[in-house]
PDB file of C-alpha atoms and ligand atoms in Angstrom:
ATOM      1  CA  UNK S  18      39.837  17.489  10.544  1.00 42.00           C
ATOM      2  CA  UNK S  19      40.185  19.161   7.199  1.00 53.00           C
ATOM      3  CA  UNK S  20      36.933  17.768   6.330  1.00 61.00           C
ATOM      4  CA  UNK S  21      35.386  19.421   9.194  1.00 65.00           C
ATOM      5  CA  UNK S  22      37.294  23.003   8.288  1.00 64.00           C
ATOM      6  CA  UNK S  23      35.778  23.325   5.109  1.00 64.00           C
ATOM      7  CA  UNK S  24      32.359  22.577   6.621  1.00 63.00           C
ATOM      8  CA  UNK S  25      32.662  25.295   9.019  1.00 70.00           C
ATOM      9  CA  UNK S  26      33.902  27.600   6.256  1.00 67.00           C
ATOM     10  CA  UNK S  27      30.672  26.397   4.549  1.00 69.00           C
ATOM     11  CA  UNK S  28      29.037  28.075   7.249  1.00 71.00           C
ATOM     12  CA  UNK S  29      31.036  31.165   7.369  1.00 69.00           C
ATOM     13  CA  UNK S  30      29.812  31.493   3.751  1.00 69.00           C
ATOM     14  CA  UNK S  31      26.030  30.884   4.926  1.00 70.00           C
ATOM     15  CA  UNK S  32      26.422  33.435   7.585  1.00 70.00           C
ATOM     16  CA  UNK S  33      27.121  36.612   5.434  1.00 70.00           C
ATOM     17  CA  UNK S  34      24.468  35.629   3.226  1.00 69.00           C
ATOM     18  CA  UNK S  35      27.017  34.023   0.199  1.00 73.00           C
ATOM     19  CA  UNK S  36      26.806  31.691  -1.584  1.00 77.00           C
ATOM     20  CA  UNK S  37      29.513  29.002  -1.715  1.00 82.00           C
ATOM     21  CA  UNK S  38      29.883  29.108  -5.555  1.00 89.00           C
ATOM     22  CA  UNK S  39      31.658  26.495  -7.180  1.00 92.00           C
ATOM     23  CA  UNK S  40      34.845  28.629  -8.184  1.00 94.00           C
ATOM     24  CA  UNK S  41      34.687  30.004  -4.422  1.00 94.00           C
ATOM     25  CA  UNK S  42      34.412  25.852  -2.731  1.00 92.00           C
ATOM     26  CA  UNK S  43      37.129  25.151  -5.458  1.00 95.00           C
ATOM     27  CA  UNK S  44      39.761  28.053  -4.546  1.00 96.00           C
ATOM     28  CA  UNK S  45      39.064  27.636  -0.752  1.00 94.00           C
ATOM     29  CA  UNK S  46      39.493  23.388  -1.147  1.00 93.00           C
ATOM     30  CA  UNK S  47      42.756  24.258  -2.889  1.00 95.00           C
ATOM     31  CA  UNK S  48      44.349  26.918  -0.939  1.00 95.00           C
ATOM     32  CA  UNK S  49      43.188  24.267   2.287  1.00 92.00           C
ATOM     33  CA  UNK S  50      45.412  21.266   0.964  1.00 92.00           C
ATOM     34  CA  UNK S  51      48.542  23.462   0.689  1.00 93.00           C
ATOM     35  CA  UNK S  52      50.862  24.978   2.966  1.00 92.00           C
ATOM     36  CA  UNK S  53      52.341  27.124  -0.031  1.00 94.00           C
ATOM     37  CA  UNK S  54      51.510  30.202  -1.050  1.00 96.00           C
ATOM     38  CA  UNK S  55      49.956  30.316  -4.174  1.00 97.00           C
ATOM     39  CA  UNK S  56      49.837  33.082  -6.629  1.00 97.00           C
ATOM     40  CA  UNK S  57      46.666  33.817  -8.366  1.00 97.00           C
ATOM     41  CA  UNK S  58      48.461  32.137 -11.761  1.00 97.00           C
ATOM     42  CA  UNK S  59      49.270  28.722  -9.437  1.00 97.00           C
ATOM     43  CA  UNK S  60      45.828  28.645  -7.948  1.00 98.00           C
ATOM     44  CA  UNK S  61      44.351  29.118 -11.812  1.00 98.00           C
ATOM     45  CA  UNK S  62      46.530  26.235 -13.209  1.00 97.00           C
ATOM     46  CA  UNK S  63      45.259  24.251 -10.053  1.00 97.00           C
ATOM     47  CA  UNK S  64      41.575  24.764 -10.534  1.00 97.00           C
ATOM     48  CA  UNK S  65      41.546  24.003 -14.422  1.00 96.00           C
ATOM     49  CA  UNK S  66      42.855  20.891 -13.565  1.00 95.00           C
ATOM     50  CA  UNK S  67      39.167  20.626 -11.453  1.00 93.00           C
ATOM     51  CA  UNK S  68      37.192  22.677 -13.259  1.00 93.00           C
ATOM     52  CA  UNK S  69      38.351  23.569 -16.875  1.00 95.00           C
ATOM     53  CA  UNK S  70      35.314  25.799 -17.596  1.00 94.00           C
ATOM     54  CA  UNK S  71      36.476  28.518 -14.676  1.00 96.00           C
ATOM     55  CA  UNK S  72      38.327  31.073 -16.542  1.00 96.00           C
ATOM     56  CA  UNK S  73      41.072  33.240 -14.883  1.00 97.00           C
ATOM     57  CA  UNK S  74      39.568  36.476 -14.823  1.00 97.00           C
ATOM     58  CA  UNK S  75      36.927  34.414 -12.653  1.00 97.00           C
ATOM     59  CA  UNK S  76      39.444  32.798 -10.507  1.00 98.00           C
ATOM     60  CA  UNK S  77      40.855  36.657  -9.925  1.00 97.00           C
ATOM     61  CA  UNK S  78      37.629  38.029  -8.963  1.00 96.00           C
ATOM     62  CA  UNK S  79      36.964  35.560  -6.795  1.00 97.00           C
ATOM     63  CA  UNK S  80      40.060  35.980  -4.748  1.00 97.00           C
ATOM     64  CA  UNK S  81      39.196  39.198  -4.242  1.00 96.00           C
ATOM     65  CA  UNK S  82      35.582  38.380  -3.213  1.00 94.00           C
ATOM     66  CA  UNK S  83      37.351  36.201  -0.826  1.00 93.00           C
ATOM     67  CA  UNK S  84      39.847  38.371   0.517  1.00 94.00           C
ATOM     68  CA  UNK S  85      37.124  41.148   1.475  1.00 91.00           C
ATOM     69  CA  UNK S  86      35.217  38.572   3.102  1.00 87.00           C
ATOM     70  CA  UNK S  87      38.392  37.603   5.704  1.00 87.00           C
ATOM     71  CA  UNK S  88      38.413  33.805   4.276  1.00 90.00           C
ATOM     72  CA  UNK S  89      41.643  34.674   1.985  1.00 94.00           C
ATOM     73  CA  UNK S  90      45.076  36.892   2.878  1.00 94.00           C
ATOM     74  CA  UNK S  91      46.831  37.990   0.241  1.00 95.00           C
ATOM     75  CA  UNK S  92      50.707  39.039   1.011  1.00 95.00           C
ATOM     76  CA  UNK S  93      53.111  40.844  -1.003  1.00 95.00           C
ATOM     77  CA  UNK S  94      56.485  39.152  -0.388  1.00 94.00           C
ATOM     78  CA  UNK S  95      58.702  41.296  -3.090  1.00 90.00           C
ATOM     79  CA  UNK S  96      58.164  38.756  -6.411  1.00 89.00           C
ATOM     80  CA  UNK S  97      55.789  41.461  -7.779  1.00 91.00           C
ATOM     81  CA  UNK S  98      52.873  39.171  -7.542  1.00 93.00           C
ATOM     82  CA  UNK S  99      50.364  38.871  -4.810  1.00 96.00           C
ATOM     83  CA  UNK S 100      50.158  35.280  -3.015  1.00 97.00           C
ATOM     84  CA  UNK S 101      47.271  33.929  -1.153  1.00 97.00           C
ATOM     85  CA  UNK S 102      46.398  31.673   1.936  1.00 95.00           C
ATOM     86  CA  UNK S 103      43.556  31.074   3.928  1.00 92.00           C
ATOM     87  CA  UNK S 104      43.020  33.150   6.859  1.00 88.00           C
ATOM     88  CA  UNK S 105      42.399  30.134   8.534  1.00 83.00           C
ATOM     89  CA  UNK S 106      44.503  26.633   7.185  1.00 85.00           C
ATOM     90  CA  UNK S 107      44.139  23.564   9.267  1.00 81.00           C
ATOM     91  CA  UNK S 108      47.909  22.644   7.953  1.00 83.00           C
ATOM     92  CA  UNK S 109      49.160  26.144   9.241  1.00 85.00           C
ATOM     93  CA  UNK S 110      49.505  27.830  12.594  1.00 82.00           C
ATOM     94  CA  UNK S 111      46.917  30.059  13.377  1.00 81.00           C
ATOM     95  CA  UNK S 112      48.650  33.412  13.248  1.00 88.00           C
ATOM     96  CA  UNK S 113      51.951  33.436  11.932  1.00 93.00           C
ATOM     97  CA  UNK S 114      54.859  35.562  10.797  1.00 95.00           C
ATOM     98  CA  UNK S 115      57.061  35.314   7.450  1.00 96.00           C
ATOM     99  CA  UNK S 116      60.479  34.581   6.922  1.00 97.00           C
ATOM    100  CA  UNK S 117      60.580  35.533   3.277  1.00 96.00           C
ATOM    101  CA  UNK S 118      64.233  34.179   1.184  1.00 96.00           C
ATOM    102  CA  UNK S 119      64.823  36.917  -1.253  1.00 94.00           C
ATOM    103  CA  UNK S 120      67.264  34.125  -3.280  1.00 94.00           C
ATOM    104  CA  UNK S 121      65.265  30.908  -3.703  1.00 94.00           C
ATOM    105  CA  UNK S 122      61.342  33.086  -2.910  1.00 92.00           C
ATOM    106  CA  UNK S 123      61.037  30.245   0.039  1.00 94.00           C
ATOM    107  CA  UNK S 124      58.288  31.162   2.619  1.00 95.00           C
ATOM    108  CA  UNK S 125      58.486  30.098   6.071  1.00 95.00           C
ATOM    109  CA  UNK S 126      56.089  30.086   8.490  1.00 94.00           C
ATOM    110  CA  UNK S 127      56.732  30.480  11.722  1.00 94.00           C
ATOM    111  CA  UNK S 128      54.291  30.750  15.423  1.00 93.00           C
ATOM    112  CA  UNK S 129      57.301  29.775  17.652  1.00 92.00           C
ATOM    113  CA  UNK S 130      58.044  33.189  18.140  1.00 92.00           C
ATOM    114  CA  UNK S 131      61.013  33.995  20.582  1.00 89.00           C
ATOM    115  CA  UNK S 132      59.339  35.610  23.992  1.00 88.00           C
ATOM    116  CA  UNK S 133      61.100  39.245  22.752  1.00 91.00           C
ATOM    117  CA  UNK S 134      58.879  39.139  19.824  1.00 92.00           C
ATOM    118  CA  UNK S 135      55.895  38.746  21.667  1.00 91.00           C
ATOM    119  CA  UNK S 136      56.817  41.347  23.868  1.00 93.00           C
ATOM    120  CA  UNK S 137      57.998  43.814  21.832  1.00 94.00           C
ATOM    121  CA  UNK S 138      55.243  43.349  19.317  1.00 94.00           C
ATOM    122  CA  UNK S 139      52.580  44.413  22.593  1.00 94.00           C
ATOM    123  CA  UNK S 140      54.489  47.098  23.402  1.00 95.00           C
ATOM    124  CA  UNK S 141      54.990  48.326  19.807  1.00 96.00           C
ATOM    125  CA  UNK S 142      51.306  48.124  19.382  1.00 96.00           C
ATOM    126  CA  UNK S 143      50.159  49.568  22.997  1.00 96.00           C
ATOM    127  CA  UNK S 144      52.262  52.702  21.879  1.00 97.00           C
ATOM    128  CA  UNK S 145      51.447  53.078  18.019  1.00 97.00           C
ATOM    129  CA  UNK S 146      47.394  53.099  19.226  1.00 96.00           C
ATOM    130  CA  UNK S 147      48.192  55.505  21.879  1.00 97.00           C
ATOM    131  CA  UNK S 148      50.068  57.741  19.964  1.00 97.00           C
ATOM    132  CA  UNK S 149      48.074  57.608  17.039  1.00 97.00           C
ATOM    133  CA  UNK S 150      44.842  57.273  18.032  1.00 97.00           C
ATOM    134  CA  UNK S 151      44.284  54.152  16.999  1.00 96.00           C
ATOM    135  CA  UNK S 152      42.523  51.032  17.539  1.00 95.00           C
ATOM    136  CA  UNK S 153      44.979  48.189  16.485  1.00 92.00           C
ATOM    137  CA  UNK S 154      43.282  45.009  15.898  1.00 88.00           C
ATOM    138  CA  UNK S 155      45.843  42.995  13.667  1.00 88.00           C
ATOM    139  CA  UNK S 156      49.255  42.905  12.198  1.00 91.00           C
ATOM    140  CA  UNK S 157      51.135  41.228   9.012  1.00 90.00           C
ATOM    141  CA  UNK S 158      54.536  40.908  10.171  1.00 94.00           C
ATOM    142  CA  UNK S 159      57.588  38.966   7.578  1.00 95.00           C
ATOM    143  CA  UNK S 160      61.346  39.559   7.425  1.00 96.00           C
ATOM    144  CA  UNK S 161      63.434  39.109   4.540  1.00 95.00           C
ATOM    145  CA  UNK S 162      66.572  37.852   3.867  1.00 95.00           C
ATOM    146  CA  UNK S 163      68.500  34.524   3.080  1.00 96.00           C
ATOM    147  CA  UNK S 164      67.516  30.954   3.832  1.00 96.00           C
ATOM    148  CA  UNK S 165      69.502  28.126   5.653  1.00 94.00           C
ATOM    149  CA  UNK S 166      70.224  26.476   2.174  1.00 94.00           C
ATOM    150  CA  UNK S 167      70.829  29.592   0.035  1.00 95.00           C
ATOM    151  CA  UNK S 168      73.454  30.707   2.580  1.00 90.00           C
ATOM    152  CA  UNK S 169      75.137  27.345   2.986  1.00 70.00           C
ATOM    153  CA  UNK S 170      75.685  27.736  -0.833  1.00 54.00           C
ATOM    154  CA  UNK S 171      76.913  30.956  -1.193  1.00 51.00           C
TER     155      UNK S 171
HETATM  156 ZN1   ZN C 202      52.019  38.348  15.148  1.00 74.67          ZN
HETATM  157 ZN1   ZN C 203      66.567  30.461   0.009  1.00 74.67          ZN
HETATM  158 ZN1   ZN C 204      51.848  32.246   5.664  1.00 74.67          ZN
END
């Protein structure tokens, strides 16, 4: 199943006419075994351990090769350092929301969305276009606040 994502992501790469570099294959294999989100330092200490000879600046240009391209998101979740997953994980839901932990920086995932959301989020997005104008074809949506553990301690 993984296996068979990267292939396809092989092909995404073969489509627009780029070429699946080695630092690209290594970032994309990497970011596709995790469920974290990895900073551009974490997913530079991760490749050296693969490929010592990619430097960082490479490993930073690269995510941003990767990010125009759709294959890589990169959030801002308030630690003053972007973090990156792939647009499309095989260990993740497809289209997600954040819960973000401002105390212990946890991340949570989450696609079981409570019907309201769902609702309100068509609505909100029906209206915005109208109003504005505007042809809404995606959204990044994450709340933050204070995990199950970090409140049970407090
Ligand atoms: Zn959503
Ligand atoms: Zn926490
Ligand atoms: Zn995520």
């Amino acid at each position: 199943m993984a296996q068979q994502h990267i292939l396809d992501l092989h092909g995404r790469f073969r489509k627009r006419r780029m070429r699946m570099t080695r630092p690209r294959r290594t970032i994309v294999d990497i970011l596709g075994r995790t469920k974290l989100h990895l900073s551009a330092e974490e997913i530079f200490s991760r490749v050296r351990k693969q490929c010592p000879s990619i430097g960082f600046t490479t490993v930073y240009r690269t995510l941003d090769v990767l990010e125009d391209m759709g294959v890589v998101v990169k959030h801002h979740f308030g630690d003053g350092r972007g973090r990156y997953e792939l647009a499309d994980n095989p260990q993740k839901p497809e289209h997600h929301h954040h819960l973000v932990c401002t105390r212990c920086r946890r991340i949570i995932d989450y696609d079981d969305f409570v019907e309201e959301e769902v609702g309100f989020v068509r609505k909100l997005e029906r209206q915005l276009s109208k109003k504005h104008v505007f042809t809404i074809t995606g959204h990044v949506i994450q709340f933050h606040g204070v995990c199950r553990s970090c409140g049970d301690a407090a």
